[in-house]
Amino acid sequence: MGLVPLAFLQRIKRSDTMYNSKITGLGFYVPDHVVTNDDLSKLMDTSDEWIQERTGIRERRHVVGDSDTTTAMGVKAARIAIERAGIDKDEVDFIVFATLSPDYYFPGPGVLVQRDLGLRTVGALDVRNQCSGFVYGLSVADQYVKTGMYKNVLVIGSELHSRGLDRTTRGRGVSVIFGDGAGAAIVSREENPDKGILSTHLHSEGEHAEELSVIAPGMGKRWVTDILRDNDPDDISYYPYMNGQFVFKNAVVRFSEVILEGLKTNNLQPSDIDMLIPHQANLRISQFIQKKFGLSDDQVYNNIMQYGNTTAASIPIALTEAWEKGKIKKGDLVVLAAFGSGFTWGSAIIRW
Ligand code: ACO
């Protein structure tokens, strides 16, 4: 028999020391400025009735001025999560930052959080999975903690949409939906194998990448210099595009699939769910899922009515709010599920 590679031995050793992971701290931050549907109807041809009927949204928060950047909101949410986890900031071993609206084209906001929170020179990873970004980030954190590589991982989802929306009638199909805000979680080592994050499930289907996208500025089709050169008032390539009905149809199917996949992996049934936190894309999507799984109003948490769709921030904001309101108790089965641009989708099954 030849020599056994060292990497193989290290892998065996690591699998002997597998841990579980759990969320030990949660926080969220939204800007103070409330924008109602009536406020938007002064800027574009829309109405409170149309927006509420189609999406459930009554109001959202928008950043005013330039003090609340995507990073700054993420930092505010992170400070709360770190404090609630009962750890010192020097105990954070890794940062995962999910957003589609970064402060800079590069570098990503992960390193800005490392700087602005004054953390040790820990690694910082930026996640580009839009509405599924927080679930993807949580999954990364979960794996690092379970293998024993890190003890405490900071996961942030933050979005500043308002600055990049077409707030005219031309952009009304998209701009009424999105809001600004941030949520954060600390994922920490847990010794009890039956507690914490039981599993995560991630998917993508790039065939539909352009159905919900912002294609410029990008090196693929249109860079900033192209936009400036053309100086075309009808250019909408740098505003979000969404094929709403197509996205809606895919969302309800993929939400259902990925929730069932998570439950099946853990030998659980829909009736075992104590709290479902769906990504807040549209209240009608949440209601469809609620009905499909036979869940009561108390078993699904929605706050899209107050905050709109905050993309990567929506799940951590909703999870934090549900927890703050005492709607999530020790031992509860909490399910997170997301679907969005990419297309990407995912779920996390958590024993609280
Ligand atoms: N106010 C008034 N009328 C409007 C508005 C508005 N804000 N927006 C669109 N309309 C009009 C349209 O022009 C259209 O008029 P027409 O029939 O005369 O052409 C009509 O309303 C219907 O438009 P649709 O786009 O077909 O409206 P729909 O019923 O599909 O609702 C919505 C739009 C709410 C966006 C819905 O499609 C949706 O929620 N889709 C899924 C969103 C989602 O899940 N996104 C994923 C996450 S986001 C992310 O990952 C970044």
Short mmCIF file of N, CA and C in Angstrom, two decimals, residues 77-219:
data_model
loop_
_atom_site.label_atom_id
_atom_site.label_comp_id
_atom_site.label_asym_id
_atom_site.label_seq_id
_atom_site.Cartn_x
_atom_site.Cartn_y
_atom_site.Cartn_z
N ALA A 77 -26.87 46.92 11.63
CA ALA A 77 -27.55 45.66 11.95
C ALA A 77 -26.57 44.69 12.62
N ALA A 78 -25.32 44.68 12.12
CA ALA A 78 -24.32 43.75 12.65
C ALA A 78 -23.98 44.05 14.11
N ARG A 79 -23.89 45.34 14.46
CA ARG A 79 -23.57 45.70 15.85
C ARG A 79 -24.60 45.10 16.81
N ILE A 80 -25.87 45.18 16.41
CA ILE A 80 -26.94 44.63 17.26
C ILE A 80 -26.81 43.11 17.37
N ALA A 81 -26.57 42.47 16.21
CA ALA A 81 -26.46 41.00 16.21
C ALA A 81 -25.29 40.53 17.07
N ILE A 82 -24.16 41.23 16.98
CA ILE A 82 -22.97 40.86 17.76
C ILE A 82 -23.27 41.00 19.26
N GLU A 83 -23.91 42.11 19.62
CA GLU A 83 -24.22 42.33 21.04
C GLU A 83 -25.17 41.26 21.56
N ARG A 84 -26.19 40.94 20.76
CA ARG A 84 -27.17 39.94 21.20
C ARG A 84 -26.57 38.53 21.26
N ALA A 85 -25.54 38.27 20.44
CA ALA A 85 -24.88 36.97 20.48
C ALA A 85 -24.02 36.85 21.74
N GLY A 86 -23.79 37.98 22.41
CA GLY A 86 -23.00 37.97 23.65
C GLY A 86 -21.53 37.73 23.40
N ILE A 87 -21.07 38.14 22.22
CA ILE A 87 -19.63 37.99 21.93
C ILE A 87 -19.01 39.37 21.74
N ASP A 88 -17.69 39.39 21.86
CA ASP A 88 -16.96 40.61 21.56
C ASP A 88 -16.71 40.64 20.05
N LYS A 89 -16.59 41.81 19.46
CA LYS A 89 -16.37 41.87 18.01
C LYS A 89 -15.08 41.15 17.58
N ASP A 90 -14.13 41.05 18.52
CA ASP A 90 -12.89 40.34 18.19
C ASP A 90 -13.09 38.83 18.07
N GLU A 91 -14.26 38.36 18.49
CA GLU A 91 -14.55 36.93 18.36
C GLU A 91 -15.18 36.57 17.02
N VAL A 92 -15.49 37.59 16.20
CA VAL A 92 -16.01 37.30 14.85
C VAL A 92 -14.85 36.77 14.00
N ASP A 93 -15.05 35.57 13.43
CA ASP A 93 -13.97 34.90 12.69
C ASP A 93 -14.05 35.09 11.18
N PHE A 94 -15.23 35.53 10.68
CA PHE A 94 -15.40 35.59 9.23
C PHE A 94 -16.64 36.42 8.93
N ILE A 95 -16.63 37.10 7.79
CA ILE A 95 -17.76 37.95 7.38
C ILE A 95 -18.30 37.44 6.05
N VAL A 96 -19.63 37.33 5.97
CA VAL A 96 -20.27 37.05 4.68
C VAL A 96 -21.28 38.18 4.44
N PHE A 97 -21.16 38.86 3.31
CA PHE A 97 -22.02 40.02 3.04
C PHE A 97 -22.77 39.79 1.73
N ALA A 98 -24.10 39.74 1.81
CA ALA A 98 -24.92 39.52 0.62
C ALA A 98 -25.61 40.83 0.23
N THR A 99 -25.46 41.22 -1.02
CA THR A 99 -26.15 42.41 -1.53
C THR A 99 -26.14 42.43 -3.06
N LEU A 100 -27.11 43.13 -3.64
CA LEU A 100 -27.04 43.41 -5.08
C LEU A 100 -26.79 44.90 -5.31
N SER A 101 -26.67 45.64 -4.19
CA SER A 101 -26.50 47.10 -4.30
C SER A 101 -25.29 47.55 -3.48
N PRO A 102 -24.08 47.09 -3.89
CA PRO A 102 -22.88 47.42 -3.11
C PRO A 102 -22.51 48.90 -3.19
N ASP A 103 -21.77 49.36 -2.20
CA ASP A 103 -21.31 50.77 -2.20
C ASP A 103 -20.45 51.05 -3.44
N TYR A 104 -19.55 50.12 -3.71
CA TYR A 104 -18.61 50.29 -4.83
C TYR A 104 -18.77 49.14 -5.82
N TYR A 105 -18.33 49.39 -7.08
CA TYR A 105 -18.29 48.28 -8.05
C TYR A 105 -17.31 47.23 -7.51
N PHE A 106 -16.14 47.66 -7.06
CA PHE A 106 -15.28 46.84 -6.22
C PHE A 106 -14.43 47.75 -5.37
N PRO A 107 -13.96 47.38 -4.19
CA PRO A 107 -14.19 46.09 -3.55
C PRO A 107 -15.61 45.99 -3.00
N GLY A 108 -16.01 44.79 -2.67
CA GLY A 108 -17.34 44.55 -2.12
C GLY A 108 -17.45 45.04 -0.69
N PRO A 109 -18.66 45.06 -0.14
CA PRO A 109 -18.87 45.63 1.19
C PRO A 109 -18.33 44.80 2.36
N GLY A 110 -17.98 43.53 2.10
CA GLY A 110 -17.46 42.70 3.21
C GLY A 110 -16.26 43.33 3.88
N VAL A 111 -15.31 43.79 3.07
CA VAL A 111 -14.09 44.40 3.64
C VAL A 111 -14.39 45.74 4.30
N LEU A 112 -15.40 46.44 3.81
CA LEU A 112 -15.76 47.73 4.42
C LEU A 112 -16.34 47.50 5.82
N VAL A 113 -17.06 46.38 5.97
CA VAL A 113 -17.57 46.01 7.30
C VAL A 113 -16.41 45.68 8.24
N GLN A 114 -15.43 44.94 7.71
CA GLN A 114 -14.25 44.60 8.53
C GLN A 114 -13.61 45.89 9.04
N ARG A 115 -13.49 46.89 8.17
CA ARG A 115 -12.88 48.17 8.55
C ARG A 115 -13.79 48.95 9.51
N ASP A 116 -15.05 49.10 9.13
CA ASP A 116 -15.93 50.01 9.89
C ASP A 116 -16.32 49.44 11.25
N LEU A 117 -16.32 48.11 11.38
CA LEU A 117 -16.59 47.53 12.70
C LEU A 117 -15.30 47.38 13.50
N GLY A 118 -14.16 47.63 12.87
CA GLY A 118 -12.86 47.48 13.55
C GLY A 118 -12.59 46.04 13.94
N LEU A 119 -12.91 45.11 13.02
CA LEU A 119 -12.68 43.69 13.32
C LEU A 119 -11.22 43.33 13.07
N ARG A 120 -10.80 42.18 13.58
CA ARG A 120 -9.48 41.66 13.25
C ARG A 120 -9.41 41.48 11.73
N THR A 121 -8.27 41.14 11.19
CA THR A 121 -8.13 41.01 9.74
C THR A 121 -8.71 39.67 9.26
N VAL A 122 -9.96 39.44 9.63
CA VAL A 122 -10.63 38.18 9.27
C VAL A 122 -11.03 38.22 7.79
N GLY A 123 -11.33 37.06 7.23
CA GLY A 123 -11.77 36.98 5.84
C GLY A 123 -13.14 37.61 5.66
N ALA A 124 -13.37 38.15 4.45
CA ALA A 124 -14.65 38.77 4.13
C ALA A 124 -15.09 38.32 2.75
N LEU A 125 -16.24 37.70 2.68
CA LEU A 125 -16.74 37.15 1.42
C LEU A 125 -18.00 37.89 0.99
N ASP A 126 -18.04 38.28 -0.29
CA ASP A 126 -19.24 38.95 -0.82
C ASP A 126 -20.06 37.96 -1.64
N VAL A 127 -21.35 37.96 -1.37
CA VAL A 127 -22.26 37.01 -2.02
C VAL A 127 -23.14 37.77 -3.00
N ARG A 128 -23.26 37.26 -4.24
CA ARG A 128 -24.05 37.92 -5.29
C ARG A 128 -25.22 37.02 -5.68
N ASN A 129 -26.16 36.83 -4.78
CA ASN A 129 -27.29 35.97 -5.10
C ASN A 129 -28.64 36.63 -4.85
N GLN A 130 -28.65 37.97 -4.85
CA GLN A 130 -29.87 38.75 -4.82
C GLN A 130 -30.81 38.29 -3.68
N CYS A 131 -32.07 37.99 -4.02
CA CYS A 131 -33.04 37.68 -2.96
C CYS A 131 -32.69 36.41 -2.19
N SER A 132 -31.90 35.53 -2.80
CA SER A 132 -31.47 34.32 -2.09
C SER A 132 -30.15 34.55 -1.35
N GLY A 133 -29.62 35.75 -1.41
CA GLY A 133 -28.29 36.03 -0.89
C GLY A 133 -28.10 35.67 0.57
N PHE A 134 -29.10 35.98 1.40
CA PHE A 134 -28.92 35.68 2.83
C PHE A 134 -28.91 34.17 3.07
N VAL A 135 -29.77 33.44 2.39
CA VAL A 135 -29.80 31.98 2.58
C VAL A 135 -28.49 31.36 2.07
N TYR A 136 -27.98 31.87 0.95
CA TYR A 136 -26.67 31.40 0.46
C TYR A 136 -25.58 31.72 1.50
N GLY A 137 -25.60 32.94 2.03
CA GLY A 137 -24.60 33.35 3.02
C GLY A 137 -24.68 32.52 4.28
N LEU A 138 -25.91 32.26 4.70
CA LEU A 138 -26.12 31.44 5.91
C LEU A 138 -25.56 30.03 5.69
N SER A 139 -25.75 29.53 4.47
CA SER A 139 -25.28 28.19 4.14
C SER A 139 -23.75 28.13 4.20
N VAL A 140 -23.09 29.17 3.71
CA VAL A 140 -21.62 29.24 3.76
C VAL A 140 -21.16 29.26 5.23
N ALA A 141 -21.81 30.12 6.02
CA ALA A 141 -21.45 30.23 7.44
C ALA A 141 -21.65 28.91 8.14
N ASP A 142 -22.76 28.26 7.85
CA ASP A 142 -23.11 26.97 8.45
C ASP A 142 -22.01 25.94 8.20
N GLN A 143 -21.53 25.90 6.95
CA GLN A 143 -20.50 24.90 6.62
C GLN A 143 -19.19 25.20 7.35
N TYR A 144 -18.80 26.46 7.40
CA TYR A 144 -17.55 26.81 8.08
C TYR A 144 -17.61 26.48 9.57
N VAL A 145 -18.77 26.73 10.17
CA VAL A 145 -18.89 26.46 11.61
C VAL A 145 -18.96 24.95 11.85
N LYS A 146 -19.70 24.25 11.00
CA LYS A 146 -19.85 22.80 11.20
C LYS A 146 -18.52 22.05 11.07
N THR A 147 -17.66 22.50 10.16
CA THR A 147 -16.37 21.81 10.01
C THR A 147 -15.39 22.17 11.12
N GLY A 148 -15.73 23.17 11.91
CA GLY A 148 -14.85 23.57 13.00
C GLY A 148 -13.86 24.65 12.60
N MET A 149 -13.92 25.11 11.35
CA MET A 149 -12.96 26.12 10.90
C MET A 149 -13.16 27.45 11.61
N TYR A 150 -14.41 27.86 11.78
CA TYR A 150 -14.70 29.12 12.47
C TYR A 150 -15.74 28.89 13.58
N LYS A 151 -15.65 29.75 14.62
CA LYS A 151 -16.62 29.65 15.73
C LYS A 151 -17.78 30.61 15.58
N ASN A 152 -17.49 31.80 15.08
CA ASN A 152 -18.55 32.82 14.93
C ASN A 152 -18.42 33.50 13.57
N VAL A 153 -19.48 33.37 12.77
CA VAL A 153 -19.47 34.01 11.45
C VAL A 153 -20.58 35.06 11.41
N LEU A 154 -20.22 36.24 10.93
CA LEU A 154 -21.18 37.33 10.79
C LEU A 154 -21.75 37.29 9.37
N VAL A 155 -23.09 37.14 9.28
CA VAL A 155 -23.74 37.12 7.96
C VAL A 155 -24.64 38.34 7.86
N ILE A 156 -24.44 39.13 6.80
CA ILE A 156 -25.21 40.37 6.62
C ILE A 156 -25.93 40.33 5.27
N GLY A 157 -27.17 40.81 5.26
CA GLY A 157 -27.87 41.08 4.00
C GLY A 157 -28.29 42.55 4.06
N SER A 158 -27.88 43.35 3.08
CA SER A 158 -28.20 44.77 3.13
C SER A 158 -28.42 45.30 1.72
N GLU A 159 -29.39 46.20 1.58
CA GLU A 159 -29.68 46.74 0.25
C GLU A 159 -30.04 48.22 0.32
N LEU A 160 -29.47 48.97 -0.61
CA LEU A 160 -29.90 50.34 -0.83
C LEU A 160 -30.43 50.39 -2.26
N HIS A 161 -31.71 50.11 -2.39
CA HIS A 161 -32.32 50.07 -3.73
C HIS A 161 -32.69 51.45 -4.24
N SER A 162 -33.14 52.32 -3.32
CA SER A 162 -33.87 53.51 -3.73
C SER A 162 -33.09 54.40 -4.69
N ARG A 163 -31.76 54.42 -4.53
CA ARG A 163 -30.95 55.29 -5.37
C ARG A 163 -30.89 54.80 -6.82
N GLY A 164 -31.17 53.51 -7.02
CA GLY A 164 -31.03 52.93 -8.37
C GLY A 164 -32.35 52.61 -9.05
N LEU A 165 -33.46 53.17 -8.55
CA LEU A 165 -34.76 52.85 -9.15
C LEU A 165 -35.22 53.95 -10.09
N ASP A 166 -35.95 53.56 -11.11
CA ASP A 166 -36.55 54.52 -12.04
C ASP A 166 -37.90 54.93 -11.45
N ARG A 167 -37.90 56.03 -10.72
CA ARG A 167 -39.14 56.44 -10.03
C ARG A 167 -40.00 57.33 -10.92
N THR A 168 -40.23 56.83 -12.14
CA THR A 168 -41.18 57.48 -13.06
C THR A 168 -42.15 56.38 -13.49
N THR A 169 -43.18 56.76 -14.24
CA THR A 169 -44.16 55.78 -14.70
C THR A 169 -43.49 54.65 -15.48
N ARG A 170 -42.43 54.99 -16.21
CA ARG A 170 -41.69 53.98 -16.97
C ARG A 170 -41.19 52.82 -16.09
N GLY A 171 -40.80 53.13 -14.87
CA GLY A 171 -40.22 52.11 -13.99
C GLY A 171 -41.15 51.60 -12.92
N ARG A 172 -42.43 51.93 -13.03
CA ARG A 172 -43.35 51.64 -11.91
C ARG A 172 -43.51 50.15 -11.59
N GLY A 173 -43.35 49.28 -12.60
CA GLY A 173 -43.53 47.84 -12.37
C GLY A 173 -42.52 47.29 -11.38
N VAL A 174 -41.39 47.97 -11.25
CA VAL A 174 -40.32 47.50 -10.35
C VAL A 174 -40.15 48.44 -9.15
N SER A 175 -40.21 49.74 -9.41
CA SER A 175 -39.78 50.69 -8.37
C SER A 175 -40.73 50.75 -7.17
N VAL A 176 -41.98 50.33 -7.33
CA VAL A 176 -42.90 50.38 -6.18
C VAL A 176 -42.62 49.23 -5.20
N ILE A 177 -41.89 48.23 -5.66
CA ILE A 177 -41.71 47.01 -4.85
C ILE A 177 -40.58 47.13 -3.84
N PHE A 178 -39.48 47.80 -4.25
CA PHE A 178 -38.25 47.68 -3.46
C PHE A 178 -38.08 48.74 -2.37
N GLY A 179 -37.48 48.29 -1.26
CA GLY A 179 -37.19 49.18 -0.14
C GLY A 179 -35.76 48.97 0.33
N ASP A 180 -35.29 49.88 1.20
CA ASP A 180 -33.93 49.82 1.73
C ASP A 180 -33.91 49.24 3.14
N GLY A 181 -32.81 48.60 3.51
CA GLY A 181 -32.68 48.09 4.88
C GLY A 181 -31.59 47.03 4.97
N ALA A 182 -31.36 46.58 6.20
CA ALA A 182 -30.30 45.58 6.43
C ALA A 182 -30.66 44.67 7.59
N GLY A 183 -30.19 43.43 7.51
CA GLY A 183 -30.36 42.47 8.62
C GLY A 183 -29.07 41.70 8.79
N ALA A 184 -28.82 41.22 10.00
CA ALA A 184 -27.56 40.50 10.25
C ALA A 184 -27.78 39.37 11.25
N ALA A 185 -26.94 38.36 11.13
CA ALA A 185 -27.00 37.22 12.06
C ALA A 185 -25.59 36.79 12.42
N ILE A 186 -25.42 36.33 13.65
CA ILE A 186 -24.18 35.66 14.03
C ILE A 186 -24.48 34.16 14.06
N VAL A 187 -23.68 33.42 13.31
CA VAL A 187 -23.82 31.95 13.28
C VAL A 187 -22.65 31.39 14.09
N SER A 188 -22.98 30.66 15.16
CA SER A 188 -21.94 30.21 16.09
C SER A 188 -21.93 28.70 16.25
N ARG A 189 -20.82 28.23 16.80
CA ARG A 189 -20.67 26.80 17.06
C ARG A 189 -21.69 26.32 18.10
N GLU A 190 -22.28 25.16 17.84
CA GLU A 190 -23.25 24.55 18.75
C GLU A 190 -22.87 23.07 18.91
N GLU A 191 -22.80 22.62 20.16
CA GLU A 191 -22.37 21.23 20.38
C GLU A 191 -23.53 20.25 20.21
N ASN A 192 -24.76 20.69 20.50
CA ASN A 192 -25.92 19.80 20.44
C ASN A 192 -26.31 19.54 18.98
N PRO A 193 -26.24 18.26 18.51
CA PRO A 193 -26.50 17.98 17.10
C PRO A 193 -27.96 18.17 16.69
N ASP A 194 -28.88 18.21 17.66
CA ASP A 194 -30.31 18.35 17.32
C ASP A 194 -30.77 19.80 17.31
N LYS A 195 -29.85 20.73 17.61
CA LYS A 195 -30.22 22.14 17.71
C LYS A 195 -29.49 22.95 16.65
N GLY A 196 -30.13 24.00 16.19
CA GLY A 196 -29.45 24.90 15.26
C GLY A 196 -29.83 24.65 13.81
N ILE A 197 -28.90 25.00 12.92
CA ILE A 197 -29.18 24.87 11.49
C ILE A 197 -29.05 23.39 11.12
N LEU A 198 -30.19 22.78 10.77
CA LEU A 198 -30.18 21.34 10.47
C LEU A 198 -29.66 21.10 9.05
N SER A 199 -30.10 21.93 8.11
CA SER A 199 -29.61 21.78 6.74
C SER A 199 -29.93 23.03 5.92
N THR A 200 -29.19 23.20 4.84
CA THR A 200 -29.49 24.29 3.88
C THR A 200 -29.50 23.68 2.48
N HIS A 201 -30.26 24.31 1.58
CA HIS A 201 -30.47 23.75 0.23
C HIS A 201 -30.44 24.89 -0.78
N LEU A 202 -29.52 24.81 -1.72
CA LEU A 202 -29.30 25.92 -2.66
C LEU A 202 -29.46 25.46 -4.11
N HIS A 203 -30.05 26.34 -4.93
CA HIS A 203 -30.25 26.02 -6.35
C HIS A 203 -30.07 27.25 -7.23
N SER A 204 -29.84 26.98 -8.52
CA SER A 204 -29.82 28.08 -9.49
C SER A 204 -30.26 27.58 -10.85
N GLU A 205 -30.74 28.51 -11.68
CA GLU A 205 -31.11 28.21 -13.06
C GLU A 205 -30.78 29.44 -13.90
N GLY A 206 -29.54 29.48 -14.37
CA GLY A 206 -29.03 30.65 -15.08
C GLY A 206 -29.69 30.92 -16.42
N GLU A 207 -30.43 29.94 -16.90
CA GLU A 207 -31.15 30.13 -18.17
C GLU A 207 -32.04 31.38 -18.12
N HIS A 208 -32.50 31.72 -16.92
CA HIS A 208 -33.41 32.86 -16.79
C HIS A 208 -32.72 34.09 -16.18
N ALA A 209 -31.40 34.16 -16.33
CA ALA A 209 -30.61 35.23 -15.69
C ALA A 209 -31.14 36.62 -16.02
N GLU A 210 -31.52 36.85 -17.27
CA GLU A 210 -31.90 38.22 -17.68
C GLU A 210 -33.35 38.57 -17.36
N GLU A 211 -34.13 37.61 -16.88
CA GLU A 211 -35.55 37.88 -16.60
C GLU A 211 -35.74 38.80 -15.39
N LEU A 212 -34.71 38.90 -14.58
CA LEU A 212 -34.74 39.81 -13.42
C LEU A 212 -33.30 40.26 -13.22
N SER A 213 -32.99 41.42 -13.75
CA SER A 213 -31.56 41.78 -13.83
C SER A 213 -31.34 43.28 -13.97
N VAL A 214 -30.11 43.68 -13.67
CA VAL A 214 -29.59 45.00 -14.06
C VAL A 214 -28.34 44.69 -14.86
N ILE A 215 -28.35 44.95 -16.17
CA ILE A 215 -27.22 44.47 -16.99
C ILE A 215 -26.10 45.51 -17.14
N ALA A 216 -26.38 46.75 -16.78
CA ALA A 216 -25.34 47.78 -16.89
C ALA A 216 -25.24 48.56 -15.57
N PRO A 217 -24.05 49.01 -15.18
CA PRO A 217 -22.82 48.81 -15.92
C PRO A 217 -22.25 47.42 -15.66
N GLY A 218 -21.76 46.82 -16.72
CA GLY A 218 -21.12 45.51 -16.59
C GLY A 218 -20.17 45.35 -17.76
N MET A 219 -19.18 44.48 -17.61
CA MET A 219 -18.18 44.30 -18.67
C MET A 219 -18.75 43.48 -19.82
#
